[in-house]
Structures are given as C-alpha cells and as structure tokens.
PDB file of C-alpha atoms in Angstrom:
ATOM      1  CA  MET A  18     107.673 125.338  82.355  1.00  0.00           C
ATOM      2  CA  SER A  19     108.890 127.266  79.118  1.00  0.00           C
ATOM      3  CA  ARG A  20     109.197 125.724  75.565  1.00  0.00           C
ATOM      4  CA  ALA A  21     113.227 126.126  75.741  1.00  0.00           C
ATOM      5  CA  MET A  22     113.107 124.441  79.186  1.00  0.00           C
ATOM      6  CA  ARG A  23     111.512 121.526  77.154  1.00  0.00           C
ATOM      7  CA  PHE A  24     113.172 121.485  74.804  1.00  0.00           C
ATOM      8  CA  LEU A  25     116.425 121.035  76.616  1.00  0.00           C
ATOM      9  CA  SER A  26     114.518 118.250  78.672  1.00  0.00           C
ATOM     10  CA  ARG A  27     113.949 116.316  75.633  1.00  0.00           C
ATOM     11  CA  LEU A  28     117.213 116.402  74.029  1.00  0.00           C
ATOM     12  CA  LEU A  29     118.959 115.257  77.225  1.00  0.00           C
ATOM     13  CA  SER A  30     116.138 112.557  77.240  1.00  0.00           C
ATOM     14  CA  LEU A  31     118.121 112.068  73.585  1.00  0.00           C
ATOM     15  CA  PHE A  32     121.383 111.863  74.749  1.00  0.00           C
ATOM     16  CA  ALA A  33     120.740 109.736  77.395  1.00  0.00           C
ATOM     17  CA  LEU A  34     118.484 107.109  75.231  1.00  0.00           C
ATOM     18  CA  ALA A  35     121.545 107.305  72.401  1.00  0.00           C
ATOM     19  CA  GLY A  36     124.038 106.385  75.386  1.00  0.00           C
ATOM     20  CA  ALA A  37     121.476 103.381  76.593  1.00  0.00           C
ATOM     21  CA  VAL A  38     121.707 102.060  73.529  1.00  0.00           C
ATOM     22  CA  VAL A  39     125.021 102.214  73.357  1.00  0.00           C
ATOM     23  CA  THR A  40     125.974 100.837  76.468  1.00  0.00           C
ATOM     24  CA  ALA A  41     123.704  98.330  75.798  1.00  0.00           C
ATOM     25  CA  VAL A  42     125.132  96.957  72.674  1.00  0.00           C
ATOM     26  CA  ILE A  43     128.458  97.130  73.933  1.00  0.00           C
ATOM     27  CA  ASP A  44     127.548  94.958  76.988  1.00  0.00           C
ATOM     28  CA  ALA A  45     126.088  92.381  74.594  1.00  0.00           C
ATOM     29  CA  THR A  46     128.748  92.268  72.444  1.00  0.00           C
ATOM     30  CA  ARG A  47     130.811  91.393  75.412  1.00  0.00           C
ATOM     31  CA  SER A  48     128.209  88.834  76.542  1.00  0.00           C
ATOM     32  CA  ILE A  49     128.343  87.069  73.512  1.00  0.00           C
ATOM     33  CA  ALA A  50     132.090  87.081  73.372  1.00  0.00           C
ATOM     34  CA  THR A  51     132.186  85.256  76.541  1.00  0.00           C
ATOM     35  CA  ALA A  52     129.180  83.464  76.389  1.00  0.00           C
ATOM     36  CA  SER A  53     127.833  84.556  79.943  1.00  0.00           C
ATOM     37  CA  ILE A  54     125.668  87.290  80.794  1.00  0.00           C
ATOM     38  CA  THR A  55     127.955  90.476  81.354  1.00  0.00           C
ATOM     39  CA  LEU A  56     126.588  93.681  82.608  1.00  0.00           C
ATOM     40  CA  THR A  57     129.091  96.715  82.667  1.00  0.00           C
ATOM     41  CA  PRO A  58     128.340  99.333  86.252  1.00  0.00           C
ATOM     42  CA  PHE A  59     128.450 102.715  85.330  1.00  0.00           C
ATOM     43  CA  ILE A  60     131.258 103.037  88.335  1.00  0.00           C
ATOM     44  CA  GLU A  61     133.676 100.794  85.876  1.00  0.00           C
ATOM     45  CA  SER A  62     133.130 103.166  83.000  1.00  0.00           C
ATOM     46  CA  TRP A  63     133.133 105.718  84.047  1.00  0.00           C
ATOM     47  CA  GLN A  64     136.746 104.893  85.982  1.00  0.00           C
ATOM     48  CA  ALA A  65     138.077 103.285  83.029  1.00  0.00           C
ATOM     49  CA  SER A  66     137.613 106.338  80.849  1.00  0.00           C
ATOM     50  CA  SER A  67     138.050 109.507  82.535  1.00  0.00           C
ATOM     51  CA  PRO A  68     139.451 108.321  86.617  1.00  0.00           C
ATOM     52  CA  GLY A  69     139.947 111.976  87.081  1.00  0.00           C
ATOM     53  CA  THR A  70     136.334 113.174  86.961  1.00  0.00           C
ATOM     54  CA  PHE A  71     135.025 110.123  88.642  1.00  0.00           C
ATOM     55  CA  GLU A  72     138.210 111.022  91.464  1.00  0.00           C
ATOM     56  CA  ALA A  73     136.569 114.947  91.648  1.00  0.00           C
ATOM     57  CA  PHE A  74     133.310 114.146  91.601  1.00  0.00           C
ATOM     58  CA  ARG A  75     133.529 111.684  94.624  1.00  0.00           C
ATOM     59  CA  LYS A  76     136.384 114.238  96.512  1.00  0.00           C
ATOM     60  CA  THR A  77     133.148 116.808  96.015  1.00  0.00           C
ATOM     61  CA  VAL A  78     130.595 114.692  97.287  1.00  0.00           C
ATOM     62  CA  GLU A  79     131.828 113.700  99.910  1.00  0.00           C
ATOM     63  CA  ASP A  80     133.460 117.508 100.944  1.00  0.00           C
ATOM     64  CA  ARG A  81     130.363 119.150 100.041  1.00  0.00           C
ATOM     65  CA  THR A  82     127.849 116.669 101.528  1.00  0.00           C
ATOM     66  CA  PHE A  83     128.245 114.270 104.845  1.00  0.00           C
ATOM     67  CA  ALA A  84     130.235 111.437 104.119  1.00  0.00           C
ATOM     68  CA  ALA A  85     127.369 108.165 104.161  1.00  0.00           C
ATOM     69  CA  LEU A  86     125.358 109.948 101.010  1.00  0.00           C
ATOM     70  CA  TRP A  87     128.288 108.725  98.993  1.00  0.00           C
ATOM     71  CA  ASP A  88     129.472 105.250 100.474  1.00  0.00           C
ATOM     72  CA  PRO A  89     126.398 103.557 100.771  1.00  0.00           C
ATOM     73  CA  GLY A  90     124.129 105.730  98.561  1.00  0.00           C
ATOM     74  CA  LEU A  91     125.935 106.800  95.133  1.00  0.00           C
ATOM     75  CA  THR A  92     127.767 103.847  94.508  1.00  0.00           C
ATOM     76  CA  ALA A  93     124.447 101.605  95.252  1.00  0.00           C
ATOM     77  CA  VAL A  94     123.034 103.988  92.077  1.00  0.00           C
ATOM     78  CA  LEU A  95     126.652 104.371  90.075  1.00  0.00           C
ATOM     79  CA  SER A  96     126.944 100.159  90.079  1.00  0.00           C
ATOM     80  CA  LEU A  97     123.568  99.609  88.412  1.00  0.00           C
ATOM     81  CA  PRO A  98     124.779  98.629  84.652  1.00  0.00           C
ATOM     82  CA  SER A  99     125.339 101.627  82.194  1.00  0.00           C
ATOM     83  CA  TRP A 100     122.569 101.041  80.119  1.00  0.00           C
ATOM     84  CA  LEU A 101     119.761 100.750  82.996  1.00  0.00           C
ATOM     85  CA  LEU A 102     121.197 104.210  84.200  1.00  0.00           C
ATOM     86  CA  PHE A 103     120.774 105.854  81.142  1.00  0.00           C
ATOM     87  CA  ALA A 104     117.784 104.473  80.074  1.00  0.00           C
ATOM     88  CA  ALA A 105     116.555 105.675  83.504  1.00  0.00           C
ATOM     89  CA  LEU A 106     117.983 109.033  82.546  1.00  0.00           C
ATOM     90  CA  ALA A 107     116.344 109.114  79.370  1.00  0.00           C
ATOM     91  CA  LEU A 108     112.894 108.487  81.352  1.00  0.00           C
ATOM     92  CA  ILE A 109     113.044 111.276  83.767  1.00  0.00           C
ATOM     93  CA  PHE A 110     114.287 113.913  81.228  1.00  0.00           C
ATOM     94  CA  TYR A 111     111.755 112.720  78.954  1.00  0.00           C
ATOM     95  CA  ILE A 112     108.326 113.450  81.596  1.00  0.00           C
ATOM     96  CA  LEU A 113     110.018 116.705  82.577  1.00  0.00           C
ATOM     97  CA  GLY A 114     109.783 118.017  78.847  1.00  0.00           C
ATOM     98  CA  GLN A 115     106.527 116.691  78.844  1.00  0.00           C
ATOM     99  CA  PRO A 116     104.071 119.751  78.583  1.00  0.00           C
ATOM    100  CA  LYS A 117     101.749 120.483  81.768  1.00  0.00           C
ATOM    101  CA  ARG A 118      98.174 118.503  79.802  1.00  0.00           C
ATOM    102  CA  ARG A 119      95.077 121.404  80.561  1.00  0.00           C
ATOM    103  CA  PRO A 120      91.451 120.326  81.404  1.00  0.00           C
ATOM    104  CA  ASP A 121      90.691 122.137  78.063  1.00  0.00           C
ATOM    105  CA  ASP A 122      92.455 119.920  75.930  1.00  0.00           C
ATOM    106  CA  LEU A 123      90.654 116.748  76.862  1.00  0.00           C
ATOM    107  CA  PHE A 124      88.317 114.652  74.017  1.00  0.00           C
ATOM    108  CA  ALA A 125      85.548 115.316  76.353  1.00  0.00           C
ATOM    109  CA  ALA A 126      85.633 118.400  77.356  1.00  0.00           C
ATOM    110  CA  ARG A 127      85.599 119.810  73.652  1.00  0.00           C
ATOM    111  CA  TYR A 128      81.913 117.997  73.025  1.00  0.00           C
TER     112      TYR A 128
END
C-alpha cells in the first residue's frame, strides 16, 4: 500500500474515532438525563439526520444486490449503537493504514 493510501486510511480512522467519541458522549448524556442506559442505533440516527440519503442507500442496495442482503444483513449491522459502529470502522481503517513489517525491521534480525 502506498504512503498516500496509508495516510488516507489513518485520516479516515481519525474521523471515525472522532465520530465514535461524539456519539458516545451523546448517548452518555441521554443516559444521564433519563437515568437509564440509552444506546442510539446508527440506523435511527441516520434516518433522523438525513432520511433522503438513507432511503437512497436502501434502494440502491436492494436494487443492485439481492434484497435479502438488506433486511437481515445490513439492518442488523446498522442497528448497532453508533459509537460501536464508528469505533469498529476506526479500528479497521487504523489496521489498514499500518505499514507491513519486514523481517529486517525486527530487533533480533539486526543483531
């Protein structure tokens, strides 16, 4: 992977981590206000903030793939809490942005 792609992956990881922190703070604030644990699913946040893009995404997935991918598959993933989904994306992008380790980079190989 080139240096530019690693940089882009790390940048996306940073933004996803920021999204995870923001959504975790929102859920924590709601939990304190209601005196019970409140976890907001990503699908509800997306529908509330931008229903047009959500419907366009749903329609695209159902039209270009088989419909079973949307209903049991993606709805289960999108029903996860927002902070968990963003944290998972941050971890994936961070791992993708790591350079490959060469055997000569190991400490024991130098001596």
